CSV table of C-alpha atoms in Angstrom, one decimal:
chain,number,residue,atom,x,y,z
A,1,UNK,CA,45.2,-57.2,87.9
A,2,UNK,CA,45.6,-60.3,89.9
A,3,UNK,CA,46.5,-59.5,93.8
A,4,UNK,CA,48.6,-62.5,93.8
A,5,UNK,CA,51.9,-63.8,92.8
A,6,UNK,CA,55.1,-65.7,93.2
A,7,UNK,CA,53.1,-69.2,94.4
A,8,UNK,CA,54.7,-71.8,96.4
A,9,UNK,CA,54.2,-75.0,97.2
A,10,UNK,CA,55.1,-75.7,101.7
A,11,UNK,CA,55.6,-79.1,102.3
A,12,UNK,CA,55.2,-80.3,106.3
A,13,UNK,CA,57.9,-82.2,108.1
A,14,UNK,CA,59.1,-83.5,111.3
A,15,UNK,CA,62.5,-83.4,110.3
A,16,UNK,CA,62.8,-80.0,107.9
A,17,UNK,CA,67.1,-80.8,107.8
A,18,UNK,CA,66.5,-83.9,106.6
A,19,UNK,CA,63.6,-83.2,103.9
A,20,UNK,CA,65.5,-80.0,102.6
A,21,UNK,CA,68.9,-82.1,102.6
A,22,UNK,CA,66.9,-84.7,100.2
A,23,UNK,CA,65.2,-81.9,97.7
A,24,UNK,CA,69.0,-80.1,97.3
A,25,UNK,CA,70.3,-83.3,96.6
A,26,UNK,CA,67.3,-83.2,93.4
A,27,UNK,CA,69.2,-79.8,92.9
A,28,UNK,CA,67.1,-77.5,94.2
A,29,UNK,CA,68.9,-74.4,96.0
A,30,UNK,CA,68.0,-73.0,99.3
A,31,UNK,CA,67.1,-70.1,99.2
A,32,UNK,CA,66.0,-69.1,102.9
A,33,UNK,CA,65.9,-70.5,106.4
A,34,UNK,CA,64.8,-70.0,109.4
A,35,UNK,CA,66.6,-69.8,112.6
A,36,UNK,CA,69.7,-69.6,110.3
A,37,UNK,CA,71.8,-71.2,112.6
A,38,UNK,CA,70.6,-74.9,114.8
A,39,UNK,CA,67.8,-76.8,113.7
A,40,UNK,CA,65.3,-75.1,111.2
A,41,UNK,CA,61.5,-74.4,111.3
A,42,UNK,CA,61.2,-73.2,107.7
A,43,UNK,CA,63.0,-73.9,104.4
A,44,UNK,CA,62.7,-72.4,101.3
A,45,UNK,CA,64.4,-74.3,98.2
A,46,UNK,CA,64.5,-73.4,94.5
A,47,UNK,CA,64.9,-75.2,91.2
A,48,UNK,CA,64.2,-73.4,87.9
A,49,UNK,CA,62.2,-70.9,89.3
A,50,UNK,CA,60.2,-72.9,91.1
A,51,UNK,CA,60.1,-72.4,95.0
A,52,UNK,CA,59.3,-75.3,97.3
A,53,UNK,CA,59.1,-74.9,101.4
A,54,UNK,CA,60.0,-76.8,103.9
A,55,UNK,CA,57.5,-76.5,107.0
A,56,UNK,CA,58.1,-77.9,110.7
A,57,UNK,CA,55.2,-79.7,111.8
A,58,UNK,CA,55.9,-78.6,115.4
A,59,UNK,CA,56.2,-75.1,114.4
A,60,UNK,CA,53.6,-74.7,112.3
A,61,UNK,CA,51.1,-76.2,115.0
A,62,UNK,CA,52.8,-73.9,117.9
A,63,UNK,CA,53.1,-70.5,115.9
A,64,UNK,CA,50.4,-70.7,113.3
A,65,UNK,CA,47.7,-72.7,115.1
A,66,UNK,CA,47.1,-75.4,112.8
A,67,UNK,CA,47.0,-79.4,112.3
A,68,UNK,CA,49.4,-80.1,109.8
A,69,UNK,CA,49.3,-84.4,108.3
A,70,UNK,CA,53.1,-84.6,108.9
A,71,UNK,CA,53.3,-87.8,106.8
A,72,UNK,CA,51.4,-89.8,103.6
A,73,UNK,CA,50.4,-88.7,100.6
A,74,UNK,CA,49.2,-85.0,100.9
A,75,UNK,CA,51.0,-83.2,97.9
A,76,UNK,CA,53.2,-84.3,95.3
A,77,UNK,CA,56.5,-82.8,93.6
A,78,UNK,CA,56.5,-83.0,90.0
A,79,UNK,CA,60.0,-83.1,88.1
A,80,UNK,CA,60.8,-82.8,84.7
A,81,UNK,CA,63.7,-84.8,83.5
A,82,UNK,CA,65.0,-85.5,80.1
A,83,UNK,CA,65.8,-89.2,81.7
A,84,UNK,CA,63.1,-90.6,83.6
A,85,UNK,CA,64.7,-93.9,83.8
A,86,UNK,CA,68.2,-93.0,85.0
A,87,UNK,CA,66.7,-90.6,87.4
A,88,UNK,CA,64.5,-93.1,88.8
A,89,UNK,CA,67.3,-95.7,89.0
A,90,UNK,CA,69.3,-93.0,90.8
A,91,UNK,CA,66.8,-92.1,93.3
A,92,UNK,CA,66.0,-95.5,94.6
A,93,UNK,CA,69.4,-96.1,94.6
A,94,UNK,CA,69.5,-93.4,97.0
A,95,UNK,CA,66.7,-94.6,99.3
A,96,UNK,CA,64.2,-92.7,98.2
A,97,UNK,CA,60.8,-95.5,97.9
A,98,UNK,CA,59.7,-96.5,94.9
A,99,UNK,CA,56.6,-96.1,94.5
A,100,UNK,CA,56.0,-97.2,90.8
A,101,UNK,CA,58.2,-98.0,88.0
A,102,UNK,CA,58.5,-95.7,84.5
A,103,UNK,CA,55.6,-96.7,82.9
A,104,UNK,CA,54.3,-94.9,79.9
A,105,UNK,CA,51.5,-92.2,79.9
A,106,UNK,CA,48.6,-90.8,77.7
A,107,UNK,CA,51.0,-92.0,75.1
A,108,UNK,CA,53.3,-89.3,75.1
A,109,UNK,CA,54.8,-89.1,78.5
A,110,UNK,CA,56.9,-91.7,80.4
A,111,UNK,CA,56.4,-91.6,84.2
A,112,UNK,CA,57.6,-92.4,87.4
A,113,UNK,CA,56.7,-91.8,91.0
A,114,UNK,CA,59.0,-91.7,94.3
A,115,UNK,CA,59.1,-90.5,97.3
A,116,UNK,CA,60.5,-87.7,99.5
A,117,UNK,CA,61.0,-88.8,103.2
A,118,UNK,CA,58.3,-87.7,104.8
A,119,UNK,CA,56.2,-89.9,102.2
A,120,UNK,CA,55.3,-86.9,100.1
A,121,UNK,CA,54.9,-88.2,96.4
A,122,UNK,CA,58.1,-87.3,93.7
A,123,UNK,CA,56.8,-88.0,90.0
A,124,UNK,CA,59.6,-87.8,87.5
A,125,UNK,CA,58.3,-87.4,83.9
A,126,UNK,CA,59.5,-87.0,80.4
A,127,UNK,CA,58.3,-86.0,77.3
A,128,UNK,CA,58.6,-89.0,74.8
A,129,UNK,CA,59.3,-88.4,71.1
A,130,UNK,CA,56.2,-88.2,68.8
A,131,UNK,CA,55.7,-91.6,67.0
């Protein structure tokens, strides 16, 4: 029996209002925050069962004692869309970076790769039909 469950992935930001505003725009739903009124420390957001955090970089050196990377490429947020193309378009549309086109994948996926605003990788993917 495994002593573990319900994982999560907690993503560091100096801005937590501005990177949670950006994944519930992708959909997600917040599911908790801390203080729950003013400017946050912690966000928690969920999209199909899967649970994303928010972290403050400030907090989480203050409270926890660590030395969080608050920006670059230190974890990335994978998506699964039935559109990689049109959710791509819409996302740099947005202002999110892009990072590299759709491009096609081990011949079966098609791929492409954003960016949340604290530089934290977004790959969007879709399954492509069998040929």
């Amino acid at each position: 029996m495994s002593i573990f469950r319900t994982p999560q992935v907690i993503l560091f930001s100096e801005d937590v209002t501005r990177a949670a505003a950006f994944y519930a725009g992708l959909g997600f739903t917040e599911t908790f925050r801390v203080p729950t009124e003013g400017d946050p420390i912690h966000v928690d957001l969920v999209l199909d069962g899967y649970r994303i955090g928010v972290a403050s970089v400030a907090s989480t050196r203050d409270d926890h004692g660590l030395d969080p990377v608050p920006t670059g490429q230190r974890a990335a947020v994978i998506l699964w869309t039935d559109d990689t193309v049109a959710a791509y378009e819409k996302l740099t549309a947005e202002g999110a970076p892009a990072l590299k086109g759709p491009h096609v994948w081990l011949d079966r996926l098609l791929i492409a790769w954003t960016a949340d605003p604290d530089g934290n990788p977004v790959q969007l993917v879709q399954h492509l039909p069998a040929g």
